[in-house]
Amino acid sequence: QVQLVESGGGLVQPGGSLKLSCIVSGFTLDDFAIGWFRLAPGKEPEGVSCISSGRINYADSVKGRFTISRDIAKNTVYLQMNSLKTEDTAVYHCATDSRVGHEECPSDAVGGVGMDFWGKGTLVTVSS
């Protein structure tokens, strides 16, 4: 019943911007942490950012460039990505952790192994 659907990916030049959306269903957004993660060939999966009722975190690689936000009424989490770099190219997934005791994001961005519901992802390609 829990579903997450990402959108907003595409092709953008270095220095450009994109805004990703993650629409969630089957649960109340305010009760769970939602994270953005990215997967790219040859790289370890990376936790990009997470938002919950009491905490936001960002990976060091995106601090100052990406902004995570949520609209509870719309059941949507956003990731505004500015000053994009070629190394940001990846499939971006949103995910949530439904386990009791994991309703808040951790202090630091992590890889998301414990997340149990994932969207199918949206491809972001940063290239000139």
mmCIF file of C-alpha atoms in Angstrom:
data_model
loop_
_atom_site.group_PDB
_atom_site.id
_atom_site.type_symbol
_atom_site.label_atom_id
_atom_site.label_comp_id
_atom_site.label_asym_id
_atom_site.label_seq_id
_atom_site.Cartn_x
_atom_site.Cartn_y
_atom_site.Cartn_z
ATOM 1 C CA GLN A 1 0.000 0.000 0.000
ATOM 2 C CA VAL A 2 2.938 2.326 0.630
ATOM 3 C CA GLN A 3 4.124 3.859 -2.615
ATOM 4 C CA LEU A 4 6.614 6.519 -3.600
ATOM 5 C CA VAL A 5 6.823 8.004 -7.079
ATOM 6 C CA GLU A 6 9.613 10.306 -8.203
ATOM 7 C CA SER A 7 9.517 12.811 -11.018
ATOM 8 C CA GLY A 8 11.392 15.832 -12.292
ATOM 9 C CA GLY A 9 14.584 14.312 -13.620
ATOM 10 C CA GLY A 10 16.032 15.178 -16.968
ATOM 11 C CA LEU A 11 19.016 16.539 -18.842
ATOM 12 C CA VAL A 12 20.588 19.757 -17.627
ATOM 13 C CA GLN A 13 23.870 21.536 -18.261
ATOM 14 C CA PRO A 14 26.455 22.032 -15.537
ATOM 15 C CA GLY A 15 25.460 24.954 -13.370
ATOM 16 C CA GLY A 16 21.792 24.424 -14.072
ATOM 17 C CA SER A 17 18.937 23.473 -11.784
ATOM 18 C CA LEU A 18 16.291 20.803 -11.435
ATOM 19 C CA LYS A 19 13.557 20.197 -8.906
ATOM 20 C CA LEU A 20 12.639 16.629 -8.071
ATOM 21 C CA SER A 21 9.356 15.556 -6.534
ATOM 22 C CA CYS A 22 8.494 12.481 -4.514
ATOM 23 C CA ILE A 23 4.785 11.840 -4.120
ATOM 24 C CA VAL A 24 4.029 9.387 -1.340
ATOM 25 C CA SER A 25 0.872 7.439 -0.582
ATOM 26 C CA GLY A 26 -0.240 4.930 2.008
ATOM 27 C CA PHE A 27 1.020 6.834 5.035
ATOM 28 C CA THR A 28 1.061 10.260 6.588
ATOM 29 C CA LEU A 29 4.130 12.116 5.434
ATOM 30 C CA ASP A 30 4.630 13.908 8.728
ATOM 31 C CA ASP A 31 5.002 10.588 10.574
ATOM 32 C CA PHE A 32 8.019 9.324 8.633
ATOM 33 C CA ALA A 33 11.433 10.298 7.408
ATOM 34 C CA ILE A 34 11.821 10.619 3.649
ATOM 35 C CA GLY A 35 15.248 10.434 2.100
ATOM 36 C CA TRP A 36 16.689 11.067 -1.320
ATOM 37 C CA PHE A 37 19.368 8.676 -2.530
ATOM 38 C CA ARG A 38 21.305 8.453 -5.734
ATOM 39 C CA LEU A 39 22.791 5.529 -7.606
ATOM 40 C CA ALA A 40 25.367 5.921 -10.341
ATOM 41 C CA PRO A 41 27.485 3.351 -12.175
ATOM 42 C CA GLY A 42 30.819 2.783 -10.510
ATOM 43 C CA LYS A 43 29.860 4.619 -7.348
ATOM 44 C CA GLU A 44 28.572 3.580 -3.971
ATOM 45 C CA PRO A 45 24.949 4.453 -3.293
ATOM 46 C CA GLU A 46 24.844 7.844 -1.644
ATOM 47 C CA GLY A 47 22.373 9.343 0.745
ATOM 48 C CA VAL A 48 21.737 12.835 -0.576
ATOM 49 C CA SER A 49 19.319 14.331 1.912
ATOM 50 C CA CYS A 50 16.617 13.432 4.394
ATOM 51 C CA ILE A 51 13.690 15.271 5.918
ATOM 52 C CA SER A 52 11.501 14.400 8.882
ATOM 53 C CA SER A 53 9.392 16.236 11.415
ATOM 54 C CA GLY A 54 12.412 17.240 13.462
ATOM 55 C CA ARG A 55 15.493 17.056 11.284
ATOM 56 C CA ILE A 56 17.013 17.711 7.879
ATOM 57 C CA ASN A 57 20.363 16.452 6.696
ATOM 58 C CA TYR A 58 22.503 16.739 3.574
ATOM 59 C CA ALA A 59 25.478 14.925 2.217
ATOM 60 C CA ASP A 60 28.634 17.017 2.270
ATOM 61 C CA SER A 61 28.772 16.764 -1.505
ATOM 62 C CA VAL A 62 25.513 18.692 -1.929
ATOM 63 C CA LYS A 63 25.480 21.128 0.992
ATOM 64 C CA GLY A 64 24.869 24.648 -0.168
ATOM 65 C CA ARG A 65 23.538 23.482 -3.517
ATOM 66 C CA PHE A 66 20.548 21.240 -2.769
ATOM 67 C CA THR A 67 17.516 22.016 -0.635
ATOM 68 C CA ILE A 68 15.016 19.466 0.623
ATOM 69 C CA SER A 69 11.480 20.420 1.579
ATOM 70 C CA ARG A 70 8.069 18.872 2.043
ATOM 71 C CA ASP A 71 4.438 19.769 1.551
ATOM 72 C CA ILE A 72 2.457 17.615 3.947
ATOM 73 C CA ALA A 73 -0.893 18.583 2.448
ATOM 74 C CA LYS A 74 0.292 17.351 -0.947
ATOM 75 C CA ASN A 75 2.128 14.307 0.431
ATOM 76 C CA THR A 76 5.152 15.453 -1.521
ATOM 77 C CA VAL A 77 8.841 15.839 -0.766
ATOM 78 C CA TYR A 78 10.968 18.013 -3.009
ATOM 79 C CA LEU A 79 14.645 18.226 -3.772
ATOM 80 C CA GLN A 80 15.704 21.509 -5.322
ATOM 81 C CA MET A 81 19.065 21.021 -6.994
ATOM 82 C CA ASN A 82 21.083 24.075 -7.973
ATOM 83 C CA SER A 83 24.579 24.542 -9.353
ATOM 84 C CA LEU A 84 24.508 21.024 -10.711
ATOM 85 C CA LYS A 85 27.757 19.269 -11.500
ATOM 86 C CA THR A 86 28.481 16.384 -13.824
ATOM 87 C CA GLU A 87 29.165 14.209 -10.792
ATOM 88 C CA ASP A 88 25.557 14.694 -9.711
ATOM 89 C CA THR A 89 24.484 12.478 -12.604
ATOM 90 C CA ALA A 90 22.607 9.511 -11.172
ATOM 91 C CA VAL A 91 19.259 7.866 -10.728
ATOM 92 C CA TYR A 92 17.619 9.603 -7.799
ATOM 93 C CA HIS A 93 15.322 7.594 -5.563
ATOM 94 C CA CYS A 94 13.184 8.605 -2.650
ATOM 95 C CA ALA A 95 12.594 6.148 0.153
ATOM 96 C CA THR A 96 11.172 5.822 3.630
ATOM 97 C CA ASP A 97 11.869 3.761 6.736
ATOM 98 C CA SER A 98 8.691 2.380 8.280
ATOM 99 C CA ARG A 99 10.387 0.784 11.284
ATOM 100 C CA VAL A 100 9.429 1.933 14.748
ATOM 101 C CA GLY A 101 12.156 4.142 16.131
ATOM 102 C CA HIS A 102 13.231 5.395 12.723
ATOM 103 C CA GLU A 103 10.725 8.179 12.273
ATOM 104 C CA GLU A 104 13.437 10.841 12.287
ATOM 105 C CA CYS A 105 16.328 11.353 9.938
ATOM 106 C CA PRO A 106 19.774 10.601 11.325
ATOM 107 C CA SER A 107 22.155 13.415 12.113
ATOM 108 C CA ASP A 108 24.175 12.771 8.959
ATOM 109 C CA ALA A 109 23.222 11.573 5.519
ATOM 110 C CA VAL A 110 23.629 7.813 5.206
ATOM 111 C CA GLY A 111 23.329 5.228 2.470
ATOM 112 C CA GLY A 112 19.766 4.195 3.198
ATOM 113 C CA VAL A 113 20.218 0.451 3.567
ATOM 114 C CA GLY A 114 17.500 0.329 6.198
ATOM 115 C CA MET A 115 14.862 2.027 4.067
ATOM 116 C CA ASP A 116 12.136 -0.470 3.253
ATOM 117 C CA PHE A 117 10.032 1.355 0.657
ATOM 118 C CA TRP A 118 11.587 2.845 -2.445
ATOM 119 C CA GLY A 119 10.413 4.613 -5.536
ATOM 120 C CA LYS A 120 11.554 3.483 -8.966
ATOM 121 C CA GLY A 121 13.767 6.518 -9.426
ATOM 122 C CA THR A 122 14.168 9.419 -11.807
ATOM 123 C CA LEU A 123 17.252 9.951 -13.939
ATOM 124 C CA VAL A 124 19.237 13.162 -13.625
ATOM 125 C CA THR A 125 21.875 13.724 -16.274
ATOM 126 C CA VAL A 126 24.199 16.701 -15.972
ATOM 127 C CA SER A 127 26.156 17.158 -19.160
ATOM 128 C CA SER A 128 27.238 19.822 -21.601
#
